[in-house]
Coordinates of C-alpha atoms in Angstrom, one line a residue:
M1 CA 1.2 -28.3 36.3
L2 CA 2.4 -25.4 34.2
G3 CA -1.0 -25.4 32.5
H4 CA -2.8 -24.9 35.8
F5 CA -0.3 -22.1 36.6
S6 CA -1.0 -20.2 33.4
S7 CA -4.7 -20.3 34.1
S8 CA -4.2 -19.2 37.7
I9 CA -2.1 -16.3 36.6
L10 CA -4.8 -15.1 34.3
K11 CA -7.4 -15.2 37.0
L12 CA -5.2 -13.1 39.3
F13 CA -5.9 -10.2 37.0
S14 CA -9.6 -10.8 36.7
K15 CA -10.6 -7.6 38.4
K16 CA -10.4 -5.9 35.0
Y17 CA -11.6 -7.9 32.0
S18 CA -10.0 -6.3 29.0
P19 CA -10.9 -7.6 25.6
A20 CA -7.4 -9.2 25.4
Y21 CA -7.9 -10.8 28.8
Q22 CA -11.3 -12.3 27.9
R23 CA -10.0 -13.8 24.6
L24 CA -6.9 -15.2 26.3
L25 CA -8.9 -16.6 29.2
E26 CA -10.9 -18.6 26.7
L27 CA -7.5 -19.9 25.4
A28 CA -6.2 -21.1 28.8
P29 CA -7.0 -24.8 28.3
I30 CA -5.5 -24.7 24.8
M31 CA -2.4 -22.9 26.0
S32 CA -2.1 -25.5 28.8
K33 CA -1.9 -28.3 26.3
D34 CA 0.8 -26.4 24.4
I35 CA 2.9 -26.0 27.5
E36 CA 2.6 -29.6 28.6
S37 CA 3.4 -30.9 25.1
D38 CA 6.5 -28.7 24.7
N39 CA 5.1 -27.0 21.6
I40 CA 6.1 -23.6 22.9
Y41 CA 9.4 -21.9 23.1
A42 CA 8.8 -19.4 25.8
I43 CA 6.2 -17.8 28.1
D44 CA 5.8 -14.1 27.7
S45 CA 3.5 -12.2 30.0
V46 CA 3.2 -8.4 30.2
A47 CA 0.8 -6.4 32.4
T48 CA 0.8 -2.7 32.1
S49 CA -0.4 -0.1 34.6
D50 CA 0.0 3.7 34.6
P51 CA 1.7 5.8 37.3
E52 CA -1.6 6.5 39.0
G53 CA -2.2 2.8 39.7
Q54 CA -4.9 2.3 37.0
D55 CA -4.7 -1.1 35.5
G56 CA -3.8 -1.2 31.8
D57 CA -5.0 -3.9 29.4
L58 CA -3.5 -7.3 30.2
H59 CA -1.4 -9.0 27.6
Y60 CA -0.6 -12.6 28.3
L61 CA 0.6 -14.5 25.2
V62 CA 2.2 -18.0 25.3
P63 CA 4.3 -18.1 22.2
N64 CA 3.6 -21.1 19.9
K65 CA 5.5 -20.7 16.7
A66 CA 3.9 -23.7 15.0
L67 CA 0.4 -22.3 15.6
D68 CA 1.4 -18.8 14.7
D69 CA 3.0 -19.9 11.4
H70 CA -0.1 -22.0 10.7
I71 CA -2.4 -19.0 11.2
T72 CA -0.2 -16.8 9.0
R73 CA -0.2 -19.4 6.2
K74 CA -4.0 -19.5 6.3
I75 CA -4.2 -15.7 6.2
D76 CA -1.8 -15.6 3.3
L77 CA -3.8 -18.2 1.4
H78 CA -7.1 -16.5 1.8
L79 CA -6.1 -12.8 1.8
V80 CA -3.3 -12.4 -0.6
P81 CA -4.2 -14.1 -3.9
I82 CA -7.4 -12.2 -4.7
M83 CA -5.7 -9.0 -3.7
V84 CA -2.9 -9.7 -6.1
V85 CA -5.3 -10.2 -8.9
M86 CA -7.2 -7.0 -8.0
F87 CA -4.0 -5.0 -7.8
M88 CA -2.9 -6.3 -11.2
L89 CA -6.1 -5.1 -12.7
A90 CA -5.9 -1.8 -11.0
Y91 CA -2.4 -1.2 -12.4
V92 CA -3.4 -2.3 -15.9
D93 CA -6.6 -0.1 -15.9
R94 CA -4.6 2.8 -14.6
S95 CA -1.6 2.5 -17.0
N96 CA -3.2 1.3 -20.3
L97 CA -3.6 4.9 -21.4
G98 CA 0.1 4.9 -22.2
N99 CA -0.3 1.8 -24.4
A100 CA -3.3 3.3 -26.2
K101 CA -1.5 6.6 -26.8
I102 CA 1.1 5.1 -29.1
E103 CA -1.4 3.0 -31.0
G104 CA -3.5 5.8 -32.5
M105 CA -5.8 7.1 -29.7
L106 CA -4.6 10.7 -30.1
T107 CA -5.5 10.8 -33.8
D108 CA -8.9 9.1 -33.5
L109 CA -10.0 11.3 -30.6
H110 CA -8.6 14.5 -32.2
M111 CA -6.4 15.1 -29.2
V112 CA -3.9 18.0 -29.5
K113 CA -1.0 19.6 -27.6
N114 CA -1.3 18.5 -23.9
D115 CA -4.7 16.8 -24.1
Y116 CA -3.1 13.5 -23.2
N117 CA -1.5 15.0 -20.1
V118 CA -5.0 16.3 -19.0
A119 CA -6.5 12.9 -19.5
S120 CA -3.8 11.4 -17.3
L121 CA -4.1 14.2 -14.7
I122 CA -7.9 14.0 -14.2
F123 CA -7.5 10.4 -12.9
Y124 CA -5.6 11.8 -9.9
V125 CA -8.0 14.6 -9.2
S126 CA -10.8 12.1 -8.3
Y127 CA -8.3 9.6 -6.9
I128 CA -7.1 12.1 -4.3
V129 CA -10.5 13.5 -3.4
F130 CA -12.2 10.1 -2.7
E131 CA -9.5 8.2 -0.8
V132 CA -10.2 9.4 2.8
P133 CA -14.0 9.1 2.4
S134 CA -13.7 5.7 0.9
N135 CA -11.7 4.3 3.8
M136 CA -14.2 5.8 6.3
V137 CA -16.9 3.9 4.5
L138 CA -14.8 0.7 4.5
R139 CA -14.4 1.0 8.3
K140 CA -18.2 0.9 8.6
T141 CA -18.9 -1.9 6.0
S142 CA -17.4 -5.2 5.0
P143 CA -14.3 -5.3 2.8
S144 CA -15.7 -8.0 0.6
T145 CA -18.7 -5.8 -0.4
W146 CA -16.9 -2.5 -0.6
L147 CA -13.7 -3.5 -2.4
S148 CA -15.5 -5.8 -4.9
G149 CA -18.0 -3.0 -5.6
L150 CA -15.2 -0.5 -6.3
L151 CA -13.6 -3.1 -8.6
F152 CA -16.8 -3.6 -10.5
F153 CA -17.5 0.1 -11.2
W154 CA -14.0 1.0 -12.2
G155 CA -14.1 -1.9 -14.6
I156 CA -17.2 -0.4 -16.2
S157 CA -15.4 3.0 -16.4
A158 CA -12.3 1.4 -17.9
M159 CA -14.4 -0.3 -20.6
A160 CA -16.1 3.0 -21.4
Q161 CA -12.7 4.4 -22.5
G162 CA -12.8 2.1 -25.4
L163 CA -16.3 3.0 -26.4
T164 CA -16.1 6.8 -26.2
K165 CA -16.3 8.8 -29.4
S166 CA -14.8 12.0 -28.0
Y167 CA -11.9 13.4 -26.0
G168 CA -14.5 14.6 -23.4
G169 CA -15.8 11.1 -23.0
L170 CA -12.3 9.8 -22.3
V171 CA -11.7 12.5 -19.6
C172 CA -15.0 11.6 -18.0
A173 CA -14.2 7.9 -17.9
R174 CA -10.7 8.6 -16.5
F175 CA -12.3 10.7 -13.7
F176 CA -14.6 7.8 -12.7
I177 CA -11.8 5.2 -12.8
G178 CA -9.9 7.5 -10.3
A179 CA -12.9 7.8 -8.1
F180 CA -13.5 4.1 -7.8
E181 CA -9.9 3.1 -7.6
A182 CA -9.3 5.7 -4.9
G183 CA -10.5 3.4 -2.1
F184 CA -8.6 0.3 -3.2
T185 CA -5.0 0.9 -2.1
P186 CA -5.7 2.5 1.3
G187 CA -8.4 -0.1 1.7
F188 CA -6.3 -3.2 1.2
L189 CA -3.5 -1.5 3.2
Y190 CA -5.9 -1.0 6.2
L191 CA -7.2 -4.6 5.8
F192 CA -3.7 -6.1 5.8
S193 CA -2.8 -4.1 8.9
M194 CA -5.6 -5.9 10.7
Y195 CA -4.1 -9.3 10.0
Y196 CA -0.3 -8.8 9.9
T197 CA 2.1 -7.6 12.6
R198 CA 4.5 -4.8 11.8
Y199 CA 7.3 -7.1 10.6
Q200 CA 5.0 -9.3 8.6
L201 CA 3.4 -6.5 6.7
Q202 CA 6.1 -5.2 4.3
R203 CA 6.6 -8.4 2.3
R204 CA 2.9 -8.7 1.7
L205 CA 2.5 -5.1 0.7
S206 CA 5.5 -5.3 -1.7
L207 CA 4.1 -8.5 -3.1
L208 CA 1.0 -6.7 -4.1
F209 CA 2.9 -3.8 -5.6
A210 CA 5.2 -6.3 -7.4
S211 CA 2.1 -7.9 -8.9
G212 CA 1.1 -4.5 -10.2
I213 CA 4.5 -4.2 -11.8
I214 CA 4.2 -7.6 -13.4
A215 CA 0.8 -6.5 -14.7
G216 CA 2.6 -3.5 -16.2
A217 CA 4.9 -6.0 -18.1
F218 CA 1.9 -8.0 -19.3
S219 CA 0.0 -4.8 -20.1
G220 CA 2.6 -4.1 -22.8
L221 CA 2.4 -7.6 -24.1
L222 CA -1.4 -7.7 -23.9
A223 CA -1.6 -4.3 -25.7
Y224 CA 0.7 -5.7 -28.4
A225 CA -1.7 -8.6 -28.9
L226 CA -4.9 -6.6 -28.6
V227 CA -4.0 -4.0 -31.2
K228 CA -4.0 -6.9 -33.7
M229 CA -7.8 -6.8 -33.3
D230 CA -7.8 -3.6 -35.2
G231 CA -11.0 -3.4 -37.3
V232 CA -12.8 -6.2 -35.4
G233 CA -16.4 -5.0 -34.8
G234 CA -15.5 -1.7 -36.4
Y235 CA -13.2 -0.7 -33.5
A236 CA -9.7 0.4 -33.7
G237 CA -7.0 -1.7 -32.0
W238 CA -6.4 0.8 -29.2
R239 CA -10.1 0.6 -28.2
W240 CA -9.8 -3.2 -27.7
I241 CA -7.1 -2.6 -25.1
F242 CA -9.7 -0.8 -22.9
I243 CA -12.6 -3.0 -23.8
I244 CA -11.0 -6.3 -23.1
E245 CA -9.1 -5.2 -20.0
G246 CA -12.2 -3.5 -18.6
L247 CA -14.4 -6.5 -19.2
A248 CA -11.8 -8.7 -17.4
T249 CA -12.0 -6.4 -14.4
I250 CA -15.8 -6.7 -14.3
V251 CA -15.7 -10.5 -14.3
V252 CA -13.1 -10.6 -11.5
A253 CA -15.2 -8.2 -9.4
L254 CA -18.2 -10.6 -9.5
V255 CA -16.0 -13.4 -8.2
A256 CA -14.1 -11.2 -5.7
K257 CA -17.2 -10.6 -3.6
F258 CA -17.0 -14.2 -2.5
L259 CA -13.2 -14.4 -2.1
I260 CA -12.3 -11.2 -0.3
V261 CA -12.0 -11.8 3.4
D262 CA -13.7 -9.5 5.9
W263 CA -12.4 -8.3 9.3
P264 CA -10.5 -10.8 11.5
H265 CA -13.4 -11.5 13.9
Q266 CA -15.6 -12.3 10.9
A267 CA -13.0 -14.5 9.1
K268 CA -14.7 -17.8 8.3
F269 CA -11.4 -19.6 7.5
L270 CA -10.2 -19.2 11.1
N271 CA -11.7 -21.2 14.0
M272 CA -12.3 -19.7 17.5
E273 CA -8.9 -20.7 18.8
E274 CA -7.1 -19.1 15.8
K275 CA -9.2 -15.9 16.0
A276 CA -8.3 -15.5 19.6
R277 CA -4.7 -16.2 19.0
L278 CA -4.6 -13.7 16.1
A279 CA -6.3 -11.1 18.3
A280 CA -3.8 -11.6 21.0
R281 CA -0.9 -11.5 18.6
M282 CA -2.1 -8.2 17.1
E283 CA -2.6 -6.7 20.5
H284 CA 0.9 -7.8 21.5
D285 CA 2.1 -5.9 18.4
A286 CA 0.1 -2.8 19.5
A287 CA 1.9 -2.3 22.8
G288 CA 0.0 -5.1 24.6
G289 CA -3.3 -3.9 23.3
V290 CA -3.3 -0.5 25.0
A291 CA -2.4 1.6 21.9
R292 CA -6.0 1.6 20.6
M293 CA -8.2 4.0 18.8
D294 CA -11.6 2.3 18.5
T295 CA -13.7 5.4 19.0
F296 CA -13.9 8.3 16.5
N297 CA -14.5 11.5 18.4
A298 CA -13.2 15.0 18.6
P299 CA -10.0 14.2 20.6
A300 CA -9.3 11.3 18.2
F301 CA -9.8 13.5 15.2
K302 CA -7.4 16.1 16.5
R303 CA -4.8 13.5 17.2
I304 CA -5.0 12.1 13.7
V305 CA -5.0 15.4 11.7
G306 CA -2.3 16.8 14.1
D307 CA 0.1 13.9 13.7
W308 CA 3.3 15.1 12.0
K309 CA 4.2 11.5 11.0
I310 CA 1.3 11.4 8.5
Y311 CA 2.4 14.4 6.6
I312 CA 6.1 13.6 6.6
G313 CA 5.1 10.1 5.5
A314 CA 2.9 11.5 2.7
F315 CA 5.7 13.6 1.2
M316 CA 8.1 10.7 1.6
Y317 CA 5.6 8.6 -0.5
F318 CA 5.0 11.5 -2.9
G319 CA 8.6 11.6 -3.9
A320 CA 8.9 7.9 -4.5
V321 CA 5.6 7.2 -6.1
N322 CA 6.2 9.9 -8.8
T323 CA 8.6 7.5 -10.4
G324 CA 5.9 4.8 -10.4
Y325 CA 3.5 7.1 -12.2
V326 CA 6.1 8.2 -14.7
I327 CA 6.9 4.6 -15.5
A328 CA 3.2 3.6 -15.7
I329 CA 2.1 6.5 -17.9
F330 CA 5.2 7.3 -20.0
L331 CA 7.4 4.2 -20.3
P332 CA 6.1 3.2 -23.8
T333 CA 6.6 6.8 -24.9
I334 CA 10.1 7.0 -23.3
L335 CA 11.2 3.8 -25.0
K336 CA 9.8 5.0 -28.3
E337 CA 11.8 8.2 -28.1
L338 CA 14.9 6.1 -27.5
G339 CA 14.4 5.0 -31.1
Y340 CA 12.2 1.8 -30.9
T341 CA 9.1 1.3 -32.9
S342 CA 5.7 1.3 -31.2
S343 CA 5.5 -2.5 -31.2
K344 CA 9.1 -2.8 -29.9
A345 CA 8.5 -0.2 -27.2
Q346 CA 5.6 -2.4 -25.9
I347 CA 7.7 -5.5 -25.9
Y348 CA 10.9 -3.8 -24.4
S349 CA 8.9 -2.5 -21.5
I350 CA 8.4 -6.1 -20.2
P351 CA 11.9 -6.8 -18.9
V352 CA 11.9 -3.4 -17.2
Y353 CA 8.9 -4.3 -15.1
I354 CA 10.1 -7.8 -14.3
V355 CA 13.5 -6.6 -13.0
A356 CA 11.7 -3.9 -10.9
A357 CA 9.4 -6.6 -9.4
V358 CA 12.3 -8.8 -8.5
C359 CA 14.2 -5.9 -6.8
M360 CA 11.1 -4.8 -5.0
L361 CA 10.5 -8.3 -3.5
T362 CA 14.2 -8.7 -2.6
I363 CA 14.4 -5.4 -0.8
A364 CA 11.0 -6.0 1.0
T365 CA 12.3 -9.4 2.3
L366 CA 15.4 -7.7 3.6
T367 CA 13.6 -4.9 5.3
D368 CA 11.5 -7.4 7.3
K369 CA 14.5 -9.7 8.0
F370 CA 16.6 -6.9 9.4
K371 CA 13.7 -5.0 10.8
R372 CA 14.8 -1.8 9.3
R373 CA 13.1 0.5 6.8
Y374 CA 15.2 3.7 6.5
P375 CA 18.4 2.2 5.1
F376 CA 16.5 0.4 2.3
I377 CA 14.7 3.5 1.3
L378 CA 18.1 5.1 0.8
I379 CA 19.3 2.2 -1.3
G380 CA 16.2 2.4 -3.6
C381 CA 16.6 6.1 -4.0
A382 CA 20.3 5.7 -4.8
I383 CA 19.5 3.2 -7.6
A384 CA 16.9 5.5 -9.1
T385 CA 19.3 8.5 -8.9
V386 CA 21.8 6.7 -11.1
G387 CA 19.2 6.1 -13.8
Y388 CA 17.9 9.6 -13.8
C389 CA 21.5 11.0 -14.0
I390 CA 22.2 8.8 -17.1
L391 CA 19.1 10.0 -18.9
L392 CA 19.8 13.6 -18.1
G393 CA 23.1 13.2 -19.9
Q394 CA 21.7 10.9 -22.5
A395 CA 23.2 12.8 -25.4
H396 CA 26.6 11.4 -24.5
V397 CA 25.6 7.7 -24.1
S398 CA 24.4 4.9 -26.4
V399 CA 20.8 3.8 -26.7
G400 CA 21.7 0.6 -24.8
V401 CA 23.0 2.5 -21.8
R402 CA 19.8 4.7 -21.9
Y403 CA 17.7 1.5 -21.9
M404 CA 19.7 0.3 -18.9
A405 CA 19.0 3.6 -17.1
V406 CA 15.3 2.9 -17.4
F407 CA 15.9 -0.4 -15.5
F408 CA 17.6 1.6 -12.7
I409 CA 14.8 4.1 -12.4
A410 CA 12.1 1.5 -12.4
A411 CA 13.9 -0.8 -9.9
G412 CA 14.8 2.0 -7.5
G413 CA 11.6 3.9 -7.6
H414 CA 9.3 0.9 -7.4
S415 CA 11.3 -0.7 -4.6
T416 CA 11.0 2.4 -2.5
H417 CA 7.4 3.5 -2.5
P418 CA 5.9 0.4 -0.9
I419 CA 8.3 0.8 2.0
T420 CA 7.2 4.3 2.6
L421 CA 3.6 3.1 3.0
G422 CA 4.5 0.2 5.2
W423 CA 6.8 2.3 7.4
L424 CA 4.0 4.8 8.2
T425 CA 1.5 2.0 8.8
N426 CA 4.1 0.4 11.2
N427 CA 4.1 3.5 13.2
V428 CA 0.4 4.3 13.7
S429 CA -1.9 2.3 15.9
G430 CA -5.6 2.0 16.4
H431 CA -8.4 1.2 13.9
Y432 CA -9.4 4.7 13.1
K433 CA -5.9 6.0 13.2
R434 CA -4.7 3.5 10.6
A435 CA -7.8 3.8 8.4
I436 CA -7.5 7.6 8.1
S437 CA -3.7 8.0 8.2
T438 CA -3.2 5.6 5.3
A439 CA -5.8 7.3 3.3
I440 CA -4.3 10.7 4.0
Q441 CA -0.8 9.6 3.2
I442 CA -1.9 8.1 -0.1
S443 CA -4.2 11.0 -0.9
I444 CA -1.4 13.6 -0.4
G445 CA 1.2 11.3 -1.9
N446 CA -0.8 10.7 -5.0
C447 CA -0.6 14.4 -5.8
A448 CA 2.6 13.2 -7.5
G449 CA 0.2 12.1 -10.2
F450 CA -0.3 15.8 -11.0
V451 CA 3.5 16.2 -11.4
G452 CA 4.1 13.0 -13.3
S453 CA 1.3 13.7 -15.7
N454 CA 2.7 17.1 -16.8
I455 CA 6.5 16.9 -16.8
F456 CA 6.9 14.8 -19.9
V457 CA 5.6 17.0 -22.7
D458 CA 6.0 16.3 -26.4
S459 CA 7.7 19.6 -27.1
Q460 CA 10.7 18.4 -25.0
A461 CA 11.1 15.0 -26.6
P462 CA 13.3 13.1 -26.7
A463 CA 15.6 14.7 -24.0
Y464 CA 12.8 15.4 -21.5
K465 CA 15.1 17.4 -19.4
V466 CA 12.3 18.8 -17.2
G467 CA 10.7 15.4 -16.8
Y468 CA 13.9 13.6 -15.7
G469 CA 15.1 16.6 -13.6
V470 CA 11.8 17.0 -11.7
S471 CA 11.6 13.2 -11.1
L472 CA 15.2 13.2 -9.7
A473 CA 14.2 16.0 -7.4
C474 CA 11.2 14.0 -6.2
I475 CA 13.5 11.0 -5.4
W476 CA 15.6 13.3 -3.3
L477 CA 12.5 14.7 -1.6
T478 CA 12.0 11.1 -0.4
V479 CA 15.5 11.0 1.0
V480 CA 15.1 14.2 2.9
M481 CA 11.6 13.3 4.2
S482 CA 12.7 9.8 5.3
T483 CA 15.6 11.3 7.2
I484 CA 13.4 13.7 9.0
F485 CA 11.0 10.8 9.7
V486 CA 13.6 8.5 11.3
C487 CA 15.1 11.4 13.3
G488 CA 11.6 12.3 14.6
L489 CA 10.8 8.7 15.6
K490 CA 14.0 8.3 17.5
W491 CA 13.5 11.6 19.2
E492 CA 9.9 10.6 20.3
N493 CA 11.1 7.1 21.5
G494 CA 13.7 8.8 23.6
K495 CA 11.1 11.1 25.2
R496 CA 8.9 8.0 26.1
L497 CA 11.8 6.1 27.5
R498 CA 12.6 9.1 29.8
G499 CA 8.9 9.2 30.9
E500 CA 8.3 12.6 29.3
R501 CA 5.0 11.4 27.8
D502 CA 3.7 9.8 31.0
W503 CA 1.5 12.9 31.6
R504 CA -0.9 11.4 29.1
Y505 CA -1.9 8.9 31.8
N506 CA -3.6 11.8 33.6
L507 CA -6.0 12.5 30.8
P508 CA -9.6 11.3 31.2
S509 CA -9.7 7.5 31.3
E510 CA -11.7 7.2 28.1
E511 CA -9.2 9.3 26.2
V512 CA -6.3 7.2 27.6
K513 CA -8.0 4.1 26.2
N514 CA -8.2 5.9 22.8
L515 CA -4.7 7.4 22.4
G516 CA -3.6 5.1 19.6
D517 CA 0.2 5.4 19.0
D518 CA 0.2 8.5 21.3
H519 CA 0.0 6.0 24.3
P520 CA 3.3 6.3 26.3
T521 CA 3.9 2.5 26.0
W522 CA 4.0 2.5 22.2
R523 CA 7.4 2.4 20.5
F524 CA 8.2 3.5 17.0
V525 CA 10.2 1.4 14.5
Y526 CA 12.7 2.5 11.9

């Protein structure tokens, strides 16, 4: 009886066949079975309409926890593992320059003064320039083709670092690594946001970043092993670090083409029922499907580039990710300056990365469990602050305490920056809005690479007062920006609750359908 009732209710709204309605109407017989077999825990129906009497998109979703959990597990199985591997390779190919530095690269390539800083810096120049264009291309193509292609070509570029005979060749290779890696992080972030709801996303994002951190741990161990190949084939040990790791990236890229999943409606691992259920679930997460931005036109462009959230989110990310870059580029150097040999510096970096990964995953789980982002950003920043303060006063503490401070910095900084990415993604809606906003955030935020590459100069070793001081200031930039962000979101939610954004319903109907998170029904999370 309830099954017939659910189908009848859907038909009552048939005067406007929204995409959500059409998909859910197909599901009516399936939902009826769930109701009659008590496999549901509630019935939730929401129909939205504006003050002028125009019908909004219909959202009618019969919750079925067993089915939803089954779909989520399938998505996790098909989407996450290959992305974890790719993220690990990205981290290794980005950070192995620091391993090569302390193994003789500077001498062999006749690098002097700040040449190493320039080689580090050039990566971020191309990385920043190509992020937004790459995500625009991704929006028009398939993730499996685009992301695997990027992986293949940055693998070639990474391998070229080990074959170059000059400093200029190294700089050129680093430029192309940055250009091809540029599309990966905003690309997978956008892809994940198409499959996971707002409170499912953070744990998956942090898992990927944690895999990168673990890769950093193994990068030191792998570098320690690869330099033992010194002289093999006439190549120095540091060259084999680049050659082997670049070759591994190329091999994975060839396999990744067949493992990376495409957009949800193209997902071969989901049947029609599961695709429809996923579509309804994602529309429920997007204010019942009305907070859309499926058309890229002049009004949409203005809304995207004029959104204050993107820029506050970018500087929030900037402050946190600076620590990530400092750890990736200079951790072996920092440990060596604490008095460890080159080999021990490689080995001693491993537990730093492992502890950081555990902290990142723990905090990410808590952010989703308690459905709060802001408090956990403050916790991460506080932990990193303790570490930086210890190293700024390192003349008065033992080497063991300084080593402990590195753990605090890595754990606090690495735990924070994925949350800043997830938090902005949670608060933007619509395909184009998410694609462009994530790319802009990461592009601006990665300007931290310019900072991180130039604040640890050899002339200031071993104290690195400027390096630690600037990094501490960046952490507190994140504190300030996240505070502005949460206050702004609460202020905007208040305006919407009071109906002060309802005037947007009077805009042309096509624009109302393309407002994204500017739609009055959308609510921000913090």
